[in-house]
Amino acid sequence: MATTPASASLSLYREVLRADWARTAAGMAQPLTETEVVQLRGLGDRLDIAEVRDVYLPLSRALSIWASGVRRIGADIAGLLQEDDPTTPFVIGVAGSVAVGKSTVARLLRELISRWPDTPRVELVTTDGFLLPNAELERRGIMDRKGFPESYDRRSLVDFVTRVKSGADEVRAPFYSHMKYDIMPDAQVVVRRPDVLIIEGLNVLQPPPTPNDVAVSDLFDFSVYVDADADHIEQWFVNRFLALREGAFANPSSYFNVFQHLSDDEAISTARGIWNDINLPNLVENVAPTRHRANLVLNKGADHTVASILLRKL
């Protein structure tokens, strides 16, 4: 595999160019159809069969190797202690900015991992469900900081993942409606002893607030950070906002229905304002600084496709 020559030996990561990364999955069968790929990709993403073949099949293979290694270590330790092997779910974290495509990555990994012969039960949970309700955000005066670390019920998220990782038969999480832009008090997400749990969200790689606290990332067996230049992400965010104005925002029940009748110029100005006032500061202050905590970084180019991969050295 090719690495960048400058200071490569001093980095915590191997930098692998896309072509070299793709070769690691040579001969692997393509488990997804073009239709399935289209159904998985998010608004504005450029995901296609070639991207799955070159980037995500190798990632699936790397994750399979990693998960097998973790299970093997668990079994060996259980044997050392003369205990039954208490195999627990393999937990993957997926982090990155708003509009960078992390939700698509998480959904795609769920589908690929569910095709492994030994992991038929794969659950995906987003951290949106652990946002504080809008009423509480309003009470605290932080409604305009929704998505920042302080807008989440961090302890509930840590407790949820802890219980799943510990092998609880059933664990429930709050349900977040993107249509209503709020937690739905009468709905829940139920997770029942998965083989693999994927946790996707902006701040899943955040360190704990104090040294005595547990970070949710402490419970991950593997983590992925989806990265791109901030200017590119801004353009993707604006494009997505314009597409949503023609789609989901048109629904009278949508929280964002007020944006439906904006002109193109007004919509672009509004989207850039949201980006510069909320999403960019959150990216710079909270999200991007956690990149180095990931086991693997997907570096995207301006066209929304992955150009290179950083894989942490063991």
PDB file of C-alpha atoms in Angstrom:
ATOM      1  CA  MET A   1       0.000   0.000   0.000  1.00  0.00           C
ATOM      2  CA  ALA A   2       1.287   3.477  -0.825  1.00  0.00           C
ATOM      3  CA  THR A   3       1.851   6.030   1.887  1.00  0.00           C
ATOM      4  CA  THR A   4       2.740   9.678   1.595  1.00  0.00           C
ATOM      5  CA  PRO A   5       6.531   9.934   1.845  1.00  0.00           C
ATOM      6  CA  ALA A   6       6.770  13.045   4.009  1.00  0.00           C
ATOM      7  CA  SER A   7       6.829  12.161   7.724  1.00  0.00           C
ATOM      8  CA  ALA A   8       4.742   9.027   7.073  1.00  0.00           C
ATOM      9  CA  SER A   9       6.809   7.075   9.594  1.00  0.00           C
ATOM     10  CA  LEU A  10       6.066   9.665  12.290  1.00  0.00           C
ATOM     11  CA  SER A  11       2.295   9.560  11.878  1.00  0.00           C
ATOM     12  CA  LEU A  12      -0.143   7.534  13.953  1.00  0.00           C
ATOM     13  CA  TYR A  13      -1.807   6.581  10.660  1.00  0.00           C
ATOM     14  CA  ARG A  14      -1.038   4.828   7.424  1.00  0.00           C
ATOM     15  CA  GLU A  15      -2.249   7.028   4.565  1.00  0.00           C
ATOM     16  CA  VAL A  16      -3.567   4.802   1.788  1.00  0.00           C
ATOM     17  CA  LEU A  17      -4.492   6.170  -1.607  1.00  0.00           C
ATOM     18  CA  ARG A  18      -7.850   5.091  -2.999  1.00  0.00           C
ATOM     19  CA  ALA A  19      -6.390   2.861  -5.734  1.00  0.00           C
ATOM     20  CA  ASP A  20      -4.211   0.982  -3.247  1.00  0.00           C
ATOM     21  CA  TRP A  21      -7.093   0.671  -0.799  1.00  0.00           C
ATOM     22  CA  ALA A  22      -9.368  -0.727  -3.528  1.00  0.00           C
ATOM     23  CA  ARG A  23      -6.863  -3.481  -4.321  1.00  0.00           C
ATOM     24  CA  THR A  24      -7.258  -4.938  -0.820  1.00  0.00           C
ATOM     25  CA  ALA A  25     -10.751  -6.135  -1.746  1.00  0.00           C
ATOM     26  CA  ALA A  26      -9.874  -7.579  -5.131  1.00  0.00           C
ATOM     27  CA  GLY A  27     -11.997 -10.614  -5.825  1.00  0.00           C
ATOM     28  CA  MET A  28     -14.624  -9.813  -3.174  1.00  0.00           C
ATOM     29  CA  ALA A  29     -18.185 -10.248  -4.379  1.00  0.00           C
ATOM     30  CA  GLN A  30     -20.309  -7.104  -4.614  1.00  0.00           C
ATOM     31  CA  PRO A  31     -23.155  -7.758  -2.138  1.00  0.00           C
ATOM     32  CA  LEU A  32     -25.276  -4.731  -3.063  1.00  0.00           C
ATOM     33  CA  THR A  33     -27.202  -3.896  -6.220  1.00  0.00           C
ATOM     34  CA  GLU A  34     -27.230  -0.468  -7.841  1.00  0.00           C
ATOM     35  CA  THR A  35     -30.808  -0.007  -6.611  1.00  0.00           C
ATOM     36  CA  GLU A  36     -29.810  -0.780  -3.027  1.00  0.00           C
ATOM     37  CA  VAL A  37     -26.930   1.691  -3.229  1.00  0.00           C
ATOM     38  CA  VAL A  38     -29.251   4.424  -4.506  1.00  0.00           C
ATOM     39  CA  GLN A  39     -31.643   3.744  -1.627  1.00  0.00           C
ATOM     40  CA  LEU A  40     -28.804   4.018   0.905  1.00  0.00           C
ATOM     41  CA  ARG A  41     -27.198   7.254  -0.195  1.00  0.00           C
ATOM     42  CA  GLY A  42     -28.151  10.535   1.367  1.00  0.00           C
ATOM     43  CA  LEU A  43     -29.286  13.681  -0.394  1.00  0.00           C
ATOM     44  CA  GLY A  44     -26.369  15.070  -2.399  1.00  0.00           C
ATOM     45  CA  ASP A  45     -24.052  12.094  -1.876  1.00  0.00           C
ATOM     46  CA  ARG A  46     -22.217  10.691  -4.898  1.00  0.00           C
ATOM     47  CA  LEU A  47     -22.311   7.102  -3.683  1.00  0.00           C
ATOM     48  CA  ASP A  48     -22.410   4.516  -6.475  1.00  0.00           C
ATOM     49  CA  ILE A  49     -21.335   0.938  -7.110  1.00  0.00           C
ATOM     50  CA  ALA A  50     -17.765   2.036  -7.912  1.00  0.00           C
ATOM     51  CA  GLU A  51     -17.479   3.867  -4.585  1.00  0.00           C
ATOM     52  CA  VAL A  52     -18.809   0.836  -2.732  1.00  0.00           C
ATOM     53  CA  ARG A  53     -16.359  -1.434  -4.547  1.00  0.00           C
ATOM     54  CA  ASP A  54     -13.293   0.788  -4.121  1.00  0.00           C
ATOM     55  CA  VAL A  55     -13.864   2.177  -0.629  1.00  0.00           C
ATOM     56  CA  TYR A  56     -16.505   0.411   1.404  1.00  0.00           C
ATOM     57  CA  LEU A  57     -15.894  -3.227   0.536  1.00  0.00           C
ATOM     58  CA  PRO A  58     -12.267  -2.846   1.708  1.00  0.00           C
ATOM     59  CA  LEU A  59     -13.539  -1.050   4.823  1.00  0.00           C
ATOM     60  CA  SER A  60     -15.997  -3.883   5.458  1.00  0.00           C
ATOM     61  CA  ARG A  61     -13.153  -6.373   5.102  1.00  0.00           C
ATOM     62  CA  ALA A  62     -10.950  -4.389   7.518  1.00  0.00           C
ATOM     63  CA  LEU A  63     -13.791  -4.213  10.034  1.00  0.00           C
ATOM     64  CA  SER A  64     -14.383  -7.954   9.720  1.00  0.00           C
ATOM     65  CA  ILE A  65     -10.715  -8.627  10.495  1.00  0.00           C
ATOM     66  CA  TRP A  66     -10.858  -6.226  13.433  1.00  0.00           C
ATOM     67  CA  ALA A  67     -14.070  -7.714  14.838  1.00  0.00           C
ATOM     68  CA  SER A  68     -12.700 -11.250  14.532  1.00  0.00           C
ATOM     69  CA  GLY A  69      -9.608 -10.166  16.409  1.00  0.00           C
ATOM     70  CA  VAL A  70     -11.639  -8.612  19.211  1.00  0.00           C
ATOM     71  CA  ARG A  71     -13.772 -11.755  19.540  1.00  0.00           C
ATOM     72  CA  ARG A  72     -10.659 -13.920  19.574  1.00  0.00           C
ATOM     73  CA  ILE A  73      -9.071 -11.848  22.348  1.00  0.00           C
ATOM     74  CA  GLY A  74     -12.305 -12.051  24.341  1.00  0.00           C
ATOM     75  CA  ALA A  75     -12.397 -15.825  23.999  1.00  0.00           C
ATOM     76  CA  ASP A  76      -8.724 -16.132  24.961  1.00  0.00           C
ATOM     77  CA  ILE A  77      -9.190 -14.008  28.075  1.00  0.00           C
ATOM     78  CA  ALA A  78     -12.276 -16.017  29.039  1.00  0.00           C
ATOM     79  CA  GLY A  79     -10.205 -19.189  28.646  1.00  0.00           C
ATOM     80  CA  LEU A  80      -7.430 -17.726  30.763  1.00  0.00           C
ATOM     81  CA  LEU A  81      -9.932 -17.000  33.527  1.00  0.00           C
ATOM     82  CA  GLN A  82     -11.703 -20.342  32.974  1.00  0.00           C
ATOM     83  CA  GLU A  83     -14.978 -18.561  32.310  1.00  0.00           C
ATOM     84  CA  ASP A  84     -17.641 -18.908  29.645  1.00  0.00           C
ATOM     85  CA  ASP A  85     -16.983 -16.580  26.708  1.00  0.00           C
ATOM     86  CA  PRO A  86     -19.298 -13.575  27.310  1.00  0.00           C
ATOM     87  CA  THR A  87     -19.200 -12.284  23.734  1.00  0.00           C
ATOM     88  CA  THR A  88     -20.621  -8.766  23.597  1.00  0.00           C
ATOM     89  CA  PRO A  89     -21.634  -6.620  20.630  1.00  0.00           C
ATOM     90  CA  PHE A  90     -18.900  -5.102  18.473  1.00  0.00           C
ATOM     91  CA  VAL A  91     -19.504  -1.327  18.623  1.00  0.00           C
ATOM     92  CA  ILE A  92     -18.559   1.035  15.782  1.00  0.00           C
ATOM     93  CA  GLY A  93     -18.667   4.827  15.989  1.00  0.00           C
ATOM     94  CA  VAL A  94     -19.123   7.019  12.894  1.00  0.00           C
ATOM     95  CA  ALA A  95     -18.376  10.735  13.286  1.00  0.00           C
ATOM     96  CA  GLY A  96     -18.079  13.811  11.076  1.00  0.00           C
ATOM     97  CA  SER A  97     -19.616  17.151  10.189  1.00  0.00           C
ATOM     98  CA  VAL A  98     -23.159  17.949   9.193  1.00  0.00           C
ATOM     99  CA  ALA A  99     -23.556  17.262   5.428  1.00  0.00           C
ATOM    100  CA  VAL A 100     -20.276  15.339   5.089  1.00  0.00           C
ATOM    101  CA  GLY A 101     -22.114  12.061   4.431  1.00  0.00           C
ATOM    102  CA  LYS A 102     -21.571  10.208   7.716  1.00  0.00           C
ATOM    103  CA  SER A 103     -25.182   8.999   7.819  1.00  0.00           C
ATOM    104  CA  THR A 104     -24.774   7.398   4.394  1.00  0.00           C
ATOM    105  CA  VAL A 105     -21.533   5.759   5.561  1.00  0.00           C
ATOM    106  CA  ALA A 106     -23.259   4.390   8.664  1.00  0.00           C
ATOM    107  CA  ARG A 107     -26.219   3.006   6.678  1.00  0.00           C
ATOM    108  CA  LEU A 108     -23.896   1.453   4.125  1.00  0.00           C
ATOM    109  CA  LEU A 109     -21.767  -0.198   6.802  1.00  0.00           C
ATOM    110  CA  ARG A 110     -24.906  -1.615   8.398  1.00  0.00           C
ATOM    111  CA  GLU A 111     -25.857  -3.267   5.114  1.00  0.00           C
ATOM    112  CA  LEU A 112     -22.376  -4.584   4.353  1.00  0.00           C
ATOM    113  CA  ILE A 113     -21.746  -5.902   7.863  1.00  0.00           C
ATOM    114  CA  SER A 114     -25.125  -7.640   7.940  1.00  0.00           C
ATOM    115  CA  ARG A 115     -23.839  -9.684   4.995  1.00  0.00           C
ATOM    116  CA  TRP A 116     -20.995 -11.133   7.085  1.00  0.00           C
ATOM    117  CA  PRO A 117     -21.793 -14.789   7.896  1.00  0.00           C
ATOM    118  CA  ASP A 118     -21.367 -14.330  11.666  1.00  0.00           C
ATOM    119  CA  THR A 119     -23.104 -10.962  12.226  1.00  0.00           C
ATOM    120  CA  PRO A 120     -26.710 -11.216  11.061  1.00  0.00           C
ATOM    121  CA  ARG A 121     -28.013  -8.700  13.624  1.00  0.00           C
ATOM    122  CA  VAL A 122     -26.667  -5.208  13.008  1.00  0.00           C
ATOM    123  CA  GLU A 123     -28.295  -2.159  14.595  1.00  0.00           C
ATOM    124  CA  LEU A 124     -27.740   1.501  13.739  1.00  0.00           C
ATOM    125  CA  VAL A 125     -28.554   4.214  16.264  1.00  0.00           C
ATOM    126  CA  THR A 126     -27.958   7.934  15.692  1.00  0.00           C
ATOM    127  CA  THR A 127     -27.163  10.334  18.507  1.00  0.00           C
ATOM    128  CA  ASP A 128     -30.034  12.599  17.374  1.00  0.00           C
ATOM    129  CA  GLY A 129     -32.232  10.623  19.748  1.00  0.00           C
ATOM    130  CA  PHE A 130     -30.103  11.839  22.639  1.00  0.00           C
ATOM    131  CA  LEU A 131     -30.538  15.517  21.865  1.00  0.00           C
ATOM    132  CA  LEU A 132     -32.340  17.343  24.632  1.00  0.00           C
ATOM    133  CA  PRO A 133     -35.982  18.103  23.750  1.00  0.00           C
ATOM    134  CA  ASN A 134     -36.552  21.496  22.178  1.00  0.00           C
ATOM    135  CA  ALA A 135     -38.416  22.693  25.253  1.00  0.00           C
ATOM    136  CA  GLU A 136     -35.363  21.946  27.407  1.00  0.00           C
ATOM    137  CA  LEU A 137     -33.015  23.578  24.909  1.00  0.00           C
ATOM    138  CA  GLU A 138     -35.242  26.670  24.989  1.00  0.00           C
ATOM    139  CA  ARG A 139     -35.276  26.631  28.795  1.00  0.00           C
ATOM    140  CA  ARG A 140     -31.481  26.549  28.868  1.00  0.00           C
ATOM    141  CA  GLY A 141     -31.188  29.225  26.196  1.00  0.00           C
ATOM    142  CA  ILE A 142     -29.188  27.001  23.818  1.00  0.00           C
ATOM    143  CA  MET A 143     -31.671  26.302  21.040  1.00  0.00           C
ATOM    144  CA  ASP A 144     -29.257  27.986  18.608  1.00  0.00           C
ATOM    145  CA  ARG A 145     -26.544  25.536  19.706  1.00  0.00           C
ATOM    146  CA  LYS A 146     -28.452  22.402  18.801  1.00  0.00           C
ATOM    147  CA  GLY A 147     -25.867  19.832  17.746  1.00  0.00           C
ATOM    148  CA  PHE A 148     -23.155  21.251  20.011  1.00  0.00           C
ATOM    149  CA  PRO A 149     -21.981  18.881  22.786  1.00  0.00           C
ATOM    150  CA  GLU A 150     -23.991  20.668  25.474  1.00  0.00           C
ATOM    151  CA  SER A 151     -27.260  20.037  23.580  1.00  0.00           C
ATOM    152  CA  TYR A 152     -27.073  16.263  24.161  1.00  0.00           C
ATOM    153  CA  ASP A 153     -28.010  14.094  27.126  1.00  0.00           C
ATOM    154  CA  ARG A 154     -24.498  12.644  27.216  1.00  0.00           C
ATOM    155  CA  ARG A 155     -25.085  10.475  30.271  1.00  0.00           C
ATOM    156  CA  SER A 156     -28.120   8.791  28.722  1.00  0.00           C
ATOM    157  CA  LEU A 157     -26.140   8.066  25.563  1.00  0.00           C
ATOM    158  CA  VAL A 158     -23.265   6.551  27.539  1.00  0.00           C
ATOM    159  CA  ASP A 159     -25.717   4.512  29.617  1.00  0.00           C
ATOM    160  CA  PHE A 160     -27.464   3.254  26.474  1.00  0.00           C
ATOM    161  CA  VAL A 161     -24.254   2.066  24.806  1.00  0.00           C
ATOM    162  CA  THR A 162     -22.971   0.629  28.094  1.00  0.00           C
ATOM    163  CA  ARG A 163     -26.069  -1.508  28.494  1.00  0.00           C
ATOM    164  CA  VAL A 164     -25.933  -2.751  24.896  1.00  0.00           C
ATOM    165  CA  LYS A 165     -22.212  -3.456  25.162  1.00  0.00           C
ATOM    166  CA  SER A 166     -22.790  -5.299  28.445  1.00  0.00           C
ATOM    167  CA  GLY A 167     -25.212  -7.717  26.765  1.00  0.00           C
ATOM    168  CA  ALA A 168     -28.587  -6.470  28.019  1.00  0.00           C
ATOM    169  CA  ASP A 169     -31.479  -8.311  26.372  1.00  0.00           C
ATOM    170  CA  GLU A 170     -33.296  -5.119  25.395  1.00  0.00           C
ATOM    171  CA  VAL A 171     -32.261  -1.466  25.494  1.00  0.00           C
ATOM    172  CA  ARG A 172     -34.414   1.496  24.475  1.00  0.00           C
ATOM    173  CA  ALA A 173     -33.367   4.861  23.088  1.00  0.00           C
ATOM    174  CA  PRO A 174     -35.402   8.029  22.427  1.00  0.00           C
ATOM    175  CA  PHE A 175     -36.667   8.624  18.883  1.00  0.00           C
ATOM    176  CA  TYR A 176     -35.871  11.859  17.069  1.00  0.00           C
ATOM    177  CA  SER A 177     -38.077  13.153  14.245  1.00  0.00           C
ATOM    178  CA  HIS A 178     -36.267  15.169  11.594  1.00  0.00           C
ATOM    179  CA  MET A 179     -39.664  16.270  10.329  1.00  0.00           C
ATOM    180  CA  LYS A 180     -40.626  17.717  13.707  1.00  0.00           C
ATOM    181  CA  TYR A 181     -37.014  18.625  14.593  1.00  0.00           C
ATOM    182  CA  ASP A 182     -37.597  17.270  18.093  1.00  0.00           C
ATOM    183  CA  ILE A 183     -37.674  14.196  20.327  1.00  0.00           C
ATOM    184  CA  MET A 184     -40.939  12.263  20.056  1.00  0.00           C
ATOM    185  CA  PRO A 185     -42.032  11.369  23.605  1.00  0.00           C
ATOM    186  CA  ASP A 186     -44.353   8.557  22.449  1.00  0.00           C
ATOM    187  CA  ALA A 187     -41.771   6.713  20.310  1.00  0.00           C
ATOM    188  CA  GLN A 188     -38.608   4.738  21.032  1.00  0.00           C
ATOM    189  CA  VAL A 189     -35.841   2.837  19.278  1.00  0.00           C
ATOM    190  CA  VAL A 190     -35.490  -0.717  20.615  1.00  0.00           C
ATOM    191  CA  VAL A 191     -32.207  -2.644  20.369  1.00  0.00           C
ATOM    192  CA  ARG A 192     -32.147  -6.351  21.215  1.00  0.00           C
ATOM    193  CA  ARG A 193     -28.702  -7.981  21.619  1.00  0.00           C
ATOM    194  CA  PRO A 194     -27.148  -7.084  18.257  1.00  0.00           C
ATOM    195  CA  ASP A 195     -23.970  -8.668  16.954  1.00  0.00           C
ATOM    196  CA  VAL A 196     -22.818  -5.218  15.861  1.00  0.00           C
ATOM    197  CA  LEU A 197     -24.008  -1.786  17.005  1.00  0.00           C
ATOM    198  CA  ILE A 198     -23.210   1.304  14.936  1.00  0.00           C
ATOM    199  CA  ILE A 199     -23.447   4.687  16.684  1.00  0.00           C
ATOM    200  CA  GLU A 200     -23.505   7.655  14.288  1.00  0.00           C
ATOM    201  CA  GLY A 201     -23.321  11.299  15.240  1.00  0.00           C
ATOM    202  CA  LEU A 202     -21.487  14.603  15.190  1.00  0.00           C
ATOM    203  CA  ASN A 203     -19.821  14.336  18.545  1.00  0.00           C
ATOM    204  CA  VAL A 204     -19.405  10.601  19.182  1.00  0.00           C
ATOM    205  CA  LEU A 205     -15.606  10.944  19.453  1.00  0.00           C
ATOM    206  CA  GLN A 206     -15.743  13.718  22.044  1.00  0.00           C
ATOM    207  CA  PRO A 207     -13.504  13.150  25.077  1.00  0.00           C
ATOM    208  CA  PRO A 208     -15.235  13.001  28.478  1.00  0.00           C
ATOM    209  CA  PRO A 209     -16.070  16.375  30.054  1.00  0.00           C
ATOM    210  CA  THR A 210     -14.029  15.522  33.176  1.00  0.00           C
ATOM    211  CA  PRO A 211     -11.326  12.887  33.818  1.00  0.00           C
ATOM    212  CA  ASN A 212     -13.735  10.888  36.000  1.00  0.00           C
ATOM    213  CA  ASP A 213     -16.396  10.629  33.312  1.00  0.00           C
ATOM    214  CA  VAL A 214     -16.766   7.956  30.641  1.00  0.00           C
ATOM    215  CA  ALA A 215     -16.831   9.071  27.014  1.00  0.00           C
ATOM    216  CA  VAL A 216     -19.119   7.169  24.658  1.00  0.00           C
ATOM    217  CA  SER A 217     -16.051   6.582  22.461  1.00  0.00           C
ATOM    218  CA  ASP A 218     -14.510   4.594  25.334  1.00  0.00           C
ATOM    219  CA  LEU A 219     -17.094   1.944  24.499  1.00  0.00           C
ATOM    220  CA  PHE A 220     -16.245   1.718  20.797  1.00  0.00           C
ATOM    221  CA  ASP A 221     -14.290  -1.175  19.340  1.00  0.00           C
ATOM    222  CA  PHE A 222     -13.664   0.768  16.143  1.00  0.00           C
ATOM    223  CA  SER A 223     -14.372   4.312  14.973  1.00  0.00           C
ATOM    224  CA  VAL A 224     -14.603   6.074  11.607  1.00  0.00           C
ATOM    225  CA  TYR A 225     -14.319   9.807  10.961  1.00  0.00           C
ATOM    226  CA  VAL A 226     -15.647  11.166   7.659  1.00  0.00           C
ATOM    227  CA  ASP A 227     -13.539  14.176   6.681  1.00  0.00           C
ATOM    228  CA  ALA A 228     -13.502  16.861   3.982  1.00  0.00           C
ATOM    229  CA  ASP A 229     -12.425  20.447   3.475  1.00  0.00           C
ATOM    230  CA  ALA A 230     -14.817  22.805   5.284  1.00  0.00           C
ATOM    231  CA  ASP A 231     -15.467  24.825   2.112  1.00  0.00           C
ATOM    232  CA  HIS A 232     -16.562  21.684   0.300  1.00  0.00           C
ATOM    233  CA  ILE A 233     -18.863  20.667   3.155  1.00  0.00           C
ATOM    234  CA  GLU A 234     -20.411  24.137   3.140  1.00  0.00           C
ATOM    235  CA  GLN A 235     -21.288  23.770  -0.537  1.00  0.00           C
ATOM    236  CA  TRP A 236     -22.760  20.312   0.087  1.00  0.00           C
ATOM    237  CA  PHE A 237     -24.812  21.758   2.950  1.00  0.00           C
ATOM    238  CA  VAL A 238     -26.159  24.556   0.741  1.00  0.00           C
ATOM    239  CA  ASN A 239     -26.989  22.109  -2.051  1.00  0.00           C
ATOM    240  CA  ARG A 240     -28.785  19.835   0.401  1.00  0.00           C
ATOM    241  CA  PHE A 241     -30.749  22.769   1.828  1.00  0.00           C
ATOM    242  CA  LEU A 242     -31.920  23.706  -1.665  1.00  0.00           C
ATOM    243  CA  ALA A 243     -32.954  20.122  -2.378  1.00  0.00           C
ATOM    244  CA  LEU A 244     -34.833  19.865   0.914  1.00  0.00           C
ATOM    245  CA  ARG A 245     -36.660  23.108   0.148  1.00  0.00           C
ATOM    246  CA  GLU A 246     -38.154  21.340  -2.859  1.00  0.00           C
ATOM    247  CA  GLY A 247     -38.803  18.129  -0.934  1.00  0.00           C
ATOM    248  CA  ALA A 248     -39.182  17.598   2.812  1.00  0.00           C
ATOM    249  CA  PHE A 249     -39.582  21.310   3.628  1.00  0.00           C
ATOM    250  CA  ALA A 250     -42.703  21.389   1.444  1.00  0.00           C
ATOM    251  CA  ASN A 251     -44.513  19.133   3.910  1.00  0.00           C
ATOM    252  CA  PRO A 252     -46.842  21.340   6.007  1.00  0.00           C
ATOM    253  CA  SER A 253     -45.918  19.251   9.077  1.00  0.00           C
ATOM    254  CA  SER A 254     -42.213  19.979   8.672  1.00  0.00           C
ATOM    255  CA  TYR A 255     -40.532  22.229  11.237  1.00  0.00           C
ATOM    256  CA  PHE A 256     -38.715  23.807   8.269  1.00  0.00           C
ATOM    257  CA  ASN A 257     -41.829  24.500   6.192  1.00  0.00           C
ATOM    258  CA  VAL A 258     -41.178  28.230   6.738  1.00  0.00           C
ATOM    259  CA  PHE A 259     -38.299  27.933   4.257  1.00  0.00           C
ATOM    260  CA  GLN A 260     -40.400  26.429   1.449  1.00  0.00           C
ATOM    261  CA  HIS A 261     -41.214  29.674  -0.323  1.00  0.00           C
ATOM    262  CA  LEU A 262     -37.760  31.252  -0.229  1.00  0.00           C
ATOM    263  CA  SER A 263     -36.313  32.274  -3.556  1.00  0.00           C
ATOM    264  CA  ASP A 264     -33.075  30.629  -4.668  1.00  0.00           C
ATOM    265  CA  ASP A 265     -31.019  33.611  -3.521  1.00  0.00           C
ATOM    266  CA  GLU A 266     -32.849  33.780  -0.195  1.00  0.00           C
ATOM    267  CA  ALA A 267     -32.444  30.024   0.355  1.00  0.00           C
ATOM    268  CA  ILE A 268     -28.719  30.143  -0.420  1.00  0.00           C
ATOM    269  CA  SER A 269     -28.263  33.115   1.921  1.00  0.00           C
ATOM    270  CA  THR A 270     -30.237  31.353   4.669  1.00  0.00           C
ATOM    271  CA  ALA A 271     -28.261  28.120   4.284  1.00  0.00           C
ATOM    272  CA  ARG A 272     -24.929  29.946   4.375  1.00  0.00           C
ATOM    273  CA  GLY A 273     -26.077  31.840   7.461  1.00  0.00           C
ATOM    274  CA  ILE A 274     -26.955  28.585   9.265  1.00  0.00           C
ATOM    275  CA  TRP A 275     -23.630  27.104   8.202  1.00  0.00           C
ATOM    276  CA  ASN A 276     -21.536  30.075   9.346  1.00  0.00           C
ATOM    277  CA  ASP A 277     -23.434  30.683  12.587  1.00  0.00           C
ATOM    278  CA  ILE A 278     -23.923  27.091  13.766  1.00  0.00           C
ATOM    279  CA  ASN A 279     -22.440  24.251  11.749  1.00  0.00           C
ATOM    280  CA  LEU A 280     -19.015  25.701  10.948  1.00  0.00           C
ATOM    281  CA  PRO A 281     -18.293  26.821  14.542  1.00  0.00           C
ATOM    282  CA  ASN A 282     -19.386  23.404  15.811  1.00  0.00           C
ATOM    283  CA  LEU A 283     -17.161  21.699  13.233  1.00  0.00           C
ATOM    284  CA  VAL A 284     -14.130  23.844  14.085  1.00  0.00           C
ATOM    285  CA  GLU A 285     -14.580  23.852  17.857  1.00  0.00           C
ATOM    286  CA  ASN A 286     -15.911  20.373  18.580  1.00  0.00           C
ATOM    287  CA  VAL A 287     -16.101  17.932  15.673  1.00  0.00           C
ATOM    288  CA  ALA A 288     -12.848  18.313  13.699  1.00  0.00           C
ATOM    289  CA  PRO A 289     -10.640  18.247  16.826  1.00  0.00           C
ATOM    290  CA  THR A 290     -11.822  14.670  17.492  1.00  0.00           C
ATOM    291  CA  ARG A 291     -10.615  13.369  14.141  1.00  0.00           C
ATOM    292  CA  HIS A 292      -7.351  12.049  15.592  1.00  0.00           C
ATOM    293  CA  ARG A 293      -9.317   9.810  17.963  1.00  0.00           C
ATOM    294  CA  ALA A 294     -10.696   7.705  15.074  1.00  0.00           C
ATOM    295  CA  ASN A 295      -9.259   4.366  14.012  1.00  0.00           C
ATOM    296  CA  LEU A 296      -9.935   5.235  10.380  1.00  0.00           C
ATOM    297  CA  VAL A 297     -10.460   8.517   8.510  1.00  0.00           C
ATOM    298  CA  LEU A 298     -12.196   8.735   5.128  1.00  0.00           C
ATOM    299  CA  ASN A 299     -10.893  11.800   3.275  1.00  0.00           C
ATOM    300  CA  LYS A 300     -13.410  13.099   0.737  1.00  0.00           C
ATOM    301  CA  GLY A 301     -12.662  15.324  -2.243  1.00  0.00           C
ATOM    302  CA  ALA A 302     -14.741  18.140  -3.700  1.00  0.00           C
ATOM    303  CA  ASP A 303     -16.892  15.675  -5.654  1.00  0.00           C
ATOM    304  CA  HIS A 304     -18.037  13.951  -2.412  1.00  0.00           C
ATOM    305  CA  THR A 305     -16.082  10.766  -3.175  1.00  0.00           C
ATOM    306  CA  VAL A 306     -13.320   9.311  -0.987  1.00  0.00           C
ATOM    307  CA  ALA A 307      -9.803  10.113  -2.242  1.00  0.00           C
ATOM    308  CA  SER A 308      -7.685   8.558   0.506  1.00  0.00           C
ATOM    309  CA  ILE A 309      -7.926   6.675   3.773  1.00  0.00           C
ATOM    310  CA  LEU A 310      -6.037   7.068   7.032  1.00  0.00           C
ATOM    311  CA  LEU A 311      -5.802   3.831   9.027  1.00  0.00           C
ATOM    312  CA  ARG A 312      -4.388   3.998  12.531  1.00  0.00           C
ATOM    313  CA  LYS A 313      -1.275   1.929  13.091  1.00  0.00           C
ATOM    314  CA  LEU A 314      -1.426  -0.883  15.638  1.00  0.00           C
TER     315      LEU A 314
END
